[in-house]
mmCIF file of C-alpha atoms and ligand atoms in Angstrom:
data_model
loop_
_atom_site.group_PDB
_atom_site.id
_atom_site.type_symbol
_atom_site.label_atom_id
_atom_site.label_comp_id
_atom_site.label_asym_id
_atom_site.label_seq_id
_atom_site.Cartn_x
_atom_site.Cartn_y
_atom_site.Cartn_z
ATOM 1 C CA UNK M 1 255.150 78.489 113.070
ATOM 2 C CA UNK M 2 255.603 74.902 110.975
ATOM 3 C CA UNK M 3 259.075 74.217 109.754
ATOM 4 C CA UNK M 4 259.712 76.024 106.267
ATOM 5 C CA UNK M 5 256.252 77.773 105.983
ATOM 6 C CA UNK M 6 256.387 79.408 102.069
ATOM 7 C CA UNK M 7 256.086 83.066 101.742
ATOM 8 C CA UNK M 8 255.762 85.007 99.340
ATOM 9 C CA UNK M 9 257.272 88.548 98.790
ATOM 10 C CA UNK M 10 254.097 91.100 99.006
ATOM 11 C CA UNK M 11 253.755 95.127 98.743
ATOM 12 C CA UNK M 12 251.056 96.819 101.118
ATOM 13 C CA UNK M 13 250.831 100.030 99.099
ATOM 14 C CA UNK M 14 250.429 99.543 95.450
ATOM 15 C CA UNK M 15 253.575 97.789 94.028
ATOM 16 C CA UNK M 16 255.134 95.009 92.196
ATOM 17 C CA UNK M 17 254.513 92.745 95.143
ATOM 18 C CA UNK M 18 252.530 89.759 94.768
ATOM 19 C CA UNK M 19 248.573 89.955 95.763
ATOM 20 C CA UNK M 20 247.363 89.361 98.834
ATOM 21 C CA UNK M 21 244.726 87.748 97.802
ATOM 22 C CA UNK M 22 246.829 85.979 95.130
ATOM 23 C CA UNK M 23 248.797 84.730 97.918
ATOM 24 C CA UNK M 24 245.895 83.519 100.194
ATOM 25 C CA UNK M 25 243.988 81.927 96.632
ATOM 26 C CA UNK M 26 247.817 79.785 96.009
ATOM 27 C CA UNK M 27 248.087 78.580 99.715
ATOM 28 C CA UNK M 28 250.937 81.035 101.092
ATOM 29 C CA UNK M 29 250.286 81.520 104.838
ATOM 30 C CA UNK M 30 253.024 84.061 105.372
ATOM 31 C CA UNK M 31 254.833 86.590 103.656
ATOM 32 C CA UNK M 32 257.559 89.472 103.721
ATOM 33 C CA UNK M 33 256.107 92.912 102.969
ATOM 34 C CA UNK M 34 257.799 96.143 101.110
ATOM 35 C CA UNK M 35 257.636 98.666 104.718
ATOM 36 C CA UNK M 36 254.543 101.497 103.040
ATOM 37 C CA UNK M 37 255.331 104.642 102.283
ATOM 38 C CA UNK M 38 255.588 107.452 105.371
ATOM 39 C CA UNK M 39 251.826 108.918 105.324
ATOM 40 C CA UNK M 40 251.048 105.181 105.282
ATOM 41 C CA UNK M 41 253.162 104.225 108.508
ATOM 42 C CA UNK M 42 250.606 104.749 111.795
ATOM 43 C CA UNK M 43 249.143 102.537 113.932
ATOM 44 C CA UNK M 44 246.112 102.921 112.170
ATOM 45 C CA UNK M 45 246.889 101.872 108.956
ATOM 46 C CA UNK M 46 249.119 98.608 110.581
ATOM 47 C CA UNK M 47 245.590 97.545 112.006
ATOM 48 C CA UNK M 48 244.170 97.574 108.736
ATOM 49 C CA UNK M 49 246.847 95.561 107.309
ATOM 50 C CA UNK M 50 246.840 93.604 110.552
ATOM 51 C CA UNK M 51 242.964 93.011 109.965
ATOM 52 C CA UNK M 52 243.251 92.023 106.405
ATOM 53 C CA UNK M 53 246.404 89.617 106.910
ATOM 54 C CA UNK M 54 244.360 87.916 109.563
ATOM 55 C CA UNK M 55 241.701 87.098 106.959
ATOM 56 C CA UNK M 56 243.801 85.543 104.838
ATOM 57 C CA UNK M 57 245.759 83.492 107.707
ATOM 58 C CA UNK M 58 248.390 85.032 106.982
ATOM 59 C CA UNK M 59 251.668 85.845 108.808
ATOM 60 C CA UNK M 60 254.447 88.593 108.458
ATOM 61 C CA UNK M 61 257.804 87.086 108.659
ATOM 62 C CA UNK M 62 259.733 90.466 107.989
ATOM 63 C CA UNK M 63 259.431 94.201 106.863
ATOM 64 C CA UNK M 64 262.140 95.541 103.966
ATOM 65 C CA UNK M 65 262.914 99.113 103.944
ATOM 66 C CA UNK M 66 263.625 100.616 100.496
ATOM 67 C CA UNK M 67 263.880 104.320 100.340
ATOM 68 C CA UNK M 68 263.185 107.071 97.609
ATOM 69 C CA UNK M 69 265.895 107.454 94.982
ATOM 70 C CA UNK M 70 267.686 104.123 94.615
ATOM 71 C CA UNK M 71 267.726 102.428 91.488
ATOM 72 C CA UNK M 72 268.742 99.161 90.358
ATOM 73 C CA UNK M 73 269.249 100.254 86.781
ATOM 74 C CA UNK M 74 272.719 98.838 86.771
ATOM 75 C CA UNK M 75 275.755 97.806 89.298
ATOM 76 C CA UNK M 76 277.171 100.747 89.239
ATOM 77 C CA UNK M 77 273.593 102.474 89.683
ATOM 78 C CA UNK M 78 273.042 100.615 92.987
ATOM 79 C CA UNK M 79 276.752 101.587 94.248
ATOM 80 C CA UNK M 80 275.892 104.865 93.748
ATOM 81 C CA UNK M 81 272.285 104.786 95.071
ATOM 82 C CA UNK M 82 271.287 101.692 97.388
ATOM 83 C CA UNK M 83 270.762 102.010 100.920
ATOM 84 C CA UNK M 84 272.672 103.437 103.902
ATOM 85 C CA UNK M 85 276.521 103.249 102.208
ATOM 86 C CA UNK M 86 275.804 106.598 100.012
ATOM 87 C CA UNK M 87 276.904 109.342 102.426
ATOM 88 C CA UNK M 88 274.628 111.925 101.485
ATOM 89 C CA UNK M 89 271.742 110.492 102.259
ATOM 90 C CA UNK M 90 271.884 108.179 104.830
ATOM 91 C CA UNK M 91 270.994 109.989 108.035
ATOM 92 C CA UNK M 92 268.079 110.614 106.510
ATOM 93 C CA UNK M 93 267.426 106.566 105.028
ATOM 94 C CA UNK M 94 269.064 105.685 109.072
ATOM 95 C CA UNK M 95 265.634 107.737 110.482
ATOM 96 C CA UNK M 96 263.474 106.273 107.840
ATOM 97 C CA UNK M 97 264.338 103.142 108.741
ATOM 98 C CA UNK M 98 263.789 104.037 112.676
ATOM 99 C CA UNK M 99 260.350 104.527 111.274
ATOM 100 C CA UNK M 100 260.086 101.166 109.749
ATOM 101 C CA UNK M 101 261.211 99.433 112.934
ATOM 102 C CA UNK M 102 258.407 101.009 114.838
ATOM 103 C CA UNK M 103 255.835 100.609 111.861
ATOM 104 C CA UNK M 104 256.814 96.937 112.011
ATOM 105 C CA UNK M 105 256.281 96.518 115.926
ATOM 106 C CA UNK M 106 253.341 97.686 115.354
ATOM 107 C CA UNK M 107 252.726 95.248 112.780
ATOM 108 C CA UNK M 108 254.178 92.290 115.847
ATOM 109 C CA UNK M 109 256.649 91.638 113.315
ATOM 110 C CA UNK M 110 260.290 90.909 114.727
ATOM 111 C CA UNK M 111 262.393 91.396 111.771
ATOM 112 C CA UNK M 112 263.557 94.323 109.571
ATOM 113 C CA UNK M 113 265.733 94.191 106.530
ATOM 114 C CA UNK M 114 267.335 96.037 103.719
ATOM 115 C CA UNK M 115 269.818 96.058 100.780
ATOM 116 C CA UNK M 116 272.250 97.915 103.075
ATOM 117 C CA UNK M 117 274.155 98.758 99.803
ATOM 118 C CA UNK M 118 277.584 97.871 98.154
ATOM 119 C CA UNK M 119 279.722 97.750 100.993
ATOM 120 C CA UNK M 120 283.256 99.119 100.655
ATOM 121 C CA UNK M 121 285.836 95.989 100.567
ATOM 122 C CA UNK M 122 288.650 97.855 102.414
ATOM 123 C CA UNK M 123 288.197 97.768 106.269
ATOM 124 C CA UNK M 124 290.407 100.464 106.826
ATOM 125 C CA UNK M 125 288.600 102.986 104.498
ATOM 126 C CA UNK M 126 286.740 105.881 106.407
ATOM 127 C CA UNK M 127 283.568 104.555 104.401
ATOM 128 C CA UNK M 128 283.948 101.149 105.704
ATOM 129 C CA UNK M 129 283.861 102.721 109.078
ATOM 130 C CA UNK M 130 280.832 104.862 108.510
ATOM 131 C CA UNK M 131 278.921 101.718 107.636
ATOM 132 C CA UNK M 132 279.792 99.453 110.248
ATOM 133 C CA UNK M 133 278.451 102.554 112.578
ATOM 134 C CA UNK M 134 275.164 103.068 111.032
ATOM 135 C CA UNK M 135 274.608 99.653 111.120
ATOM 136 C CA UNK M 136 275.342 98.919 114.728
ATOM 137 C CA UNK M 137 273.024 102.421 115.236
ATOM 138 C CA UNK M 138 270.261 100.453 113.412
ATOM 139 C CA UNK M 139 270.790 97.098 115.200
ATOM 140 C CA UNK M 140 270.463 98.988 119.014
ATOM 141 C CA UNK M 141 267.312 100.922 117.687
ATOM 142 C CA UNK M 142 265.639 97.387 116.182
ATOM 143 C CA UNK M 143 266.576 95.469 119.488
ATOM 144 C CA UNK M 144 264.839 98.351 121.486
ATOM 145 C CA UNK M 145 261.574 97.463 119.239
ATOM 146 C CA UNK M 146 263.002 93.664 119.878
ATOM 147 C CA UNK M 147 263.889 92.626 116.189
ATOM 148 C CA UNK M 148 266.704 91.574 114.897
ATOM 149 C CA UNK M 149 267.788 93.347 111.164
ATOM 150 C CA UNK M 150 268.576 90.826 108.239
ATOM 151 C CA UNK M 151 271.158 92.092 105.536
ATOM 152 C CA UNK M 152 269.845 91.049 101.768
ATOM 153 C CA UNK M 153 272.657 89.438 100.209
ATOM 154 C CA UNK M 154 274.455 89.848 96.735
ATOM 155 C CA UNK M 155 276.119 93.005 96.424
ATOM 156 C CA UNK M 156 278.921 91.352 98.810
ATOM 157 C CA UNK M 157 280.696 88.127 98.536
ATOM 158 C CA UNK M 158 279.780 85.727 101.663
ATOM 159 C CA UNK M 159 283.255 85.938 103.171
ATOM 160 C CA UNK M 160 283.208 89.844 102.778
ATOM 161 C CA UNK M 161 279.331 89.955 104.349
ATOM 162 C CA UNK M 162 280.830 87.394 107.053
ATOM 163 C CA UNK M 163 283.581 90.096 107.827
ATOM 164 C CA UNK M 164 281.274 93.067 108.060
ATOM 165 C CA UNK M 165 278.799 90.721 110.303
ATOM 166 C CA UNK M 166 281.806 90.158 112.408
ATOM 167 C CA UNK M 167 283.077 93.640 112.352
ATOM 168 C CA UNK M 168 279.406 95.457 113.150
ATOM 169 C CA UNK M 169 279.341 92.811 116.258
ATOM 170 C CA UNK M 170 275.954 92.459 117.508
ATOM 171 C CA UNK M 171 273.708 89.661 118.222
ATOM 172 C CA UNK M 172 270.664 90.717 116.266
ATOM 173 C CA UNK M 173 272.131 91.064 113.070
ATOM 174 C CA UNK M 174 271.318 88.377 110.498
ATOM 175 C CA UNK M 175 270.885 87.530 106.904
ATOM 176 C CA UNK M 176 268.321 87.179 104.518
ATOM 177 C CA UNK M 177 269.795 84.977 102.082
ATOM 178 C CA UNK M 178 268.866 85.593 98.447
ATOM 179 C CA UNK M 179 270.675 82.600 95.583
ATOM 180 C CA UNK M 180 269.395 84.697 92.715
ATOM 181 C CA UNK M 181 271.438 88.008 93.994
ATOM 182 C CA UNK M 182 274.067 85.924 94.042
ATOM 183 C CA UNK M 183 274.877 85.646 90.521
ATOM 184 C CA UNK M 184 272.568 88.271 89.615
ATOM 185 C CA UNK M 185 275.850 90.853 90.881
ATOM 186 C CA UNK M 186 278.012 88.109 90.347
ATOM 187 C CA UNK M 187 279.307 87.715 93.851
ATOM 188 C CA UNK M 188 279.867 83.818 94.373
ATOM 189 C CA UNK M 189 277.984 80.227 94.053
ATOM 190 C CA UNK M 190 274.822 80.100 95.763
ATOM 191 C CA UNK M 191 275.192 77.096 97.490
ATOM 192 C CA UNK M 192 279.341 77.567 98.824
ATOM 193 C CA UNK M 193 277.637 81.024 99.663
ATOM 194 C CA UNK M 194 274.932 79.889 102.299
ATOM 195 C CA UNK M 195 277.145 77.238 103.395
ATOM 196 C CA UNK M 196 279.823 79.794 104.339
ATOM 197 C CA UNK M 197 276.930 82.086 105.647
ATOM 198 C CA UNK M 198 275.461 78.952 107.350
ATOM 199 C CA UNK M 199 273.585 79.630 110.480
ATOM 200 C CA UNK M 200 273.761 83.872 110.173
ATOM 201 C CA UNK M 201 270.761 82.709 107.847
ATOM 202 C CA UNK M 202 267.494 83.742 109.384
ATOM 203 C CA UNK M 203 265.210 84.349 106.446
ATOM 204 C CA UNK M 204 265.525 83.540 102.784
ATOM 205 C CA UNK M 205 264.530 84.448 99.166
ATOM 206 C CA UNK M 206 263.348 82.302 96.270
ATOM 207 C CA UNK M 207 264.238 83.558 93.345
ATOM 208 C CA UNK M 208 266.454 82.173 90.172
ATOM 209 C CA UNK M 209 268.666 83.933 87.909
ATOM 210 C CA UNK M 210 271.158 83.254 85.078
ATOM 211 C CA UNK M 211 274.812 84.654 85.006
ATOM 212 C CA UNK M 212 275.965 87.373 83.140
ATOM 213 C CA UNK M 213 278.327 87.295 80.599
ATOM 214 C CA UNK M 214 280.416 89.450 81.972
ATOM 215 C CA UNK M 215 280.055 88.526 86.316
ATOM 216 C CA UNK M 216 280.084 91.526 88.107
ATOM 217 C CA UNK M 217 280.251 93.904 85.847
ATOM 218 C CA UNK M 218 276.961 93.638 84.363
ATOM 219 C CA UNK M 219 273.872 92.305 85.249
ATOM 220 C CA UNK M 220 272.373 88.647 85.185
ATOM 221 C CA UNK M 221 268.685 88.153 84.121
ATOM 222 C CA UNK M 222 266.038 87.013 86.535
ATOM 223 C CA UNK M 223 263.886 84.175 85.571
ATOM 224 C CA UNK M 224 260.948 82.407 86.920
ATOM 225 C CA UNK M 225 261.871 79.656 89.863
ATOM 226 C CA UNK M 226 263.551 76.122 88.171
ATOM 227 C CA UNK M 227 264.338 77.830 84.836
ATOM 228 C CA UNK M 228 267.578 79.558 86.186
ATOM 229 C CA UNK M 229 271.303 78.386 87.584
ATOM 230 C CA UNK M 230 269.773 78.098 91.264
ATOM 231 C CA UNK M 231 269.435 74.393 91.748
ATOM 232 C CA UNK M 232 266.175 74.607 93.666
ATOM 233 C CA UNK M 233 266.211 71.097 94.758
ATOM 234 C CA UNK M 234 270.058 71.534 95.989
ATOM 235 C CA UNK M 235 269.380 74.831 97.458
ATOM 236 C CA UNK M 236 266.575 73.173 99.696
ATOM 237 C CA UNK M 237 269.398 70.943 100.626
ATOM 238 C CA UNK M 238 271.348 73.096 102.030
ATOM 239 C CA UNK M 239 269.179 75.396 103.963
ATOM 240 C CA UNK M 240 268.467 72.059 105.878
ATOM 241 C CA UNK M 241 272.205 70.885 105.788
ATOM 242 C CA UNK M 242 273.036 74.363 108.189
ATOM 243 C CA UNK M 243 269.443 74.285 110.068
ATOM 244 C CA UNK M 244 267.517 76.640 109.161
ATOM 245 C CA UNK M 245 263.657 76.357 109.786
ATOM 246 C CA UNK M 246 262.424 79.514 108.581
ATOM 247 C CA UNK M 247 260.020 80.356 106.231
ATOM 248 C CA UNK M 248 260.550 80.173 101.915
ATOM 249 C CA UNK M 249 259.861 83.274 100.389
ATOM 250 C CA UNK M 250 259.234 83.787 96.783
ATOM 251 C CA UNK M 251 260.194 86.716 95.343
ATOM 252 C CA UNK M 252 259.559 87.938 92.113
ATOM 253 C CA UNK M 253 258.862 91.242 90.737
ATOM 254 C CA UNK M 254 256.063 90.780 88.092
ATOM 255 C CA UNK M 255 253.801 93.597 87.473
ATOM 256 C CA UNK M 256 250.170 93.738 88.937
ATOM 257 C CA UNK M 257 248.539 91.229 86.585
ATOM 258 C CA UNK M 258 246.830 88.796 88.988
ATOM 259 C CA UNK M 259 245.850 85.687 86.342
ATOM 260 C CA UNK M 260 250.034 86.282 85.375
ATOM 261 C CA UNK M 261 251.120 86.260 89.105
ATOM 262 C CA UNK M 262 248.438 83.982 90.148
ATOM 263 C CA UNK M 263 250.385 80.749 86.973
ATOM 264 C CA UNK M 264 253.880 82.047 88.194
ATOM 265 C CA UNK M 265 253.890 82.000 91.588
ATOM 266 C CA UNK M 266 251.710 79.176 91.545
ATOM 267 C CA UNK M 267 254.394 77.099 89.489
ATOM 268 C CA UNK M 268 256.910 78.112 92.301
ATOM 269 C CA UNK M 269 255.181 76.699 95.118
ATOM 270 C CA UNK M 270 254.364 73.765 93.667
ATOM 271 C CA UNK M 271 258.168 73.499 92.736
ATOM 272 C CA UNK M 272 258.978 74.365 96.372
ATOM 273 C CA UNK M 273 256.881 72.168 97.748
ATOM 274 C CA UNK M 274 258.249 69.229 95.539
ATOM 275 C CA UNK M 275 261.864 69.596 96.695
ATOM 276 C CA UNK M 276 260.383 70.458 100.536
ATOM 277 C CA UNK M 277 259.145 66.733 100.602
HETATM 278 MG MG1 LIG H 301 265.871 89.166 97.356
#
């Protein structure tokens, strides 16, 4: 793959993802997908997807698990309800996302990531125990399918998401660094951040965001790229300043109105591809 490909952040079922032929019409020549629902994860299906991706020259960088009953409503929504920290359902999200490591070898993709959830800040809670385990559980299954799993950032601060890295201790377990998330939650500087994440960076998000009023305790606001406290241009920068090659993925959530994604994401690339040069 060419140095810092841009992506864009695509759903296979019906979604808020970007188009794939929105993507292929703007010049994107990979993206990350949303993993499809369970009827929708067989080998037959992935050669569809496979078929239609190959079309459009286009390459999957990384599958994102997201599972039935989380909401991002507000922060203390997502503590409640995001990803494999709730206890009561995450044996159940842990098997899911089994599922979505096979679906994605099946799709020859070598990454999986999630929004593992708020994770507890005291290392010596029973919690904090629990989720370094199900983690490491995830990592052994992924490196049997031969991926490594990227952690979304911005529920923790980088020094705390350093610590758990450290903690869970195994050598396929990454991060997909997103700037936006960053203040969205309210959890540090976007740049400081991915320089103290530095090369546990394997993938990355392009998306802006203003701060709340309140940091932390409520949401920021999302915004389209360059219009938001990410300093794009900075933020390119960096990801060169600590080596990383990977690809640039755009990620926006803007409903299925092609001419609307078609101007947006458009704008983003060519900002992108400005501060790339
Ligand atoms: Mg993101």
């Amino acid at each position: 793959m060419e140095k810092w490909p841009v992506g864009v952040f695509t759903s296979i079922d019906a979604g808020l993802g970007v188009d794939l032929s929105v993507a292929k019409e703007i010049g994107i020549s990979t993206v990350q997908i949303h993993a499809p629902h369970q009827g929708n994860r067989t080998a037959e299906h992935a050669e569809k997807i496979l078929a239609r991706l190959a079309e459009f020259e286009i390459t999957v960088t990384a599958v994102f698990g997201g599972f039935e009953g989380e909401s991002y409503a507000d922060i203390p929504t997502v503590v409640q309800t995001v990803g494999l920290v709730p206890p009561e359902t995450r044996s159940r999200r842990l098997t899911e996302m089994k599922e979505i490591s096979d679906f994605s070898k099946l799709m020859d993709c070598d990454v999986i990531a999630l929004h593992l959830g708020f994770v507890p800040h005291q290392q010596q809670s029973e919690l904090y125990k629990e989720v370094v385990e199900v983690t490491r559980d995830l990592c052994h299954y992924a490196n049997g399918n031969g991926q490594a799993l990227h952690l979304e950032t911005g529920q923790e601060t980088a020094e705390a998401l350093n610590q758990f890295i450290d903690d869970v201790g195994e050598q396929n377990l990454f991060v997909n660094f997103d700037p936006a998330n960053m203040i969205l939650y309210g959890t540090g500087q976007p740049i400081e951040a991915l320089r103290a994440l530095g090369a546990r960076v394997k993938s990355c998000h392009f998306k802006d965001a203003n701060w709340s009023d309140n940091p932390g305790e409520t949401w920021g606001t999302e915004v389209p790229l360059g219009e938001g406290a990410v300093d794009i241009q900075k933020y390119i920068d960096t990801l060169k300043e600590i080596g990383y090659e990977g690809p640039l993925t755009i990620e926006r959530e803007i409903p299925e109105q092609p001419e609307r994604q078609k101007q947006e994401i458009g704008q983003a690339v060519k900002l992108i591809e400005r501060c790339r040069s």
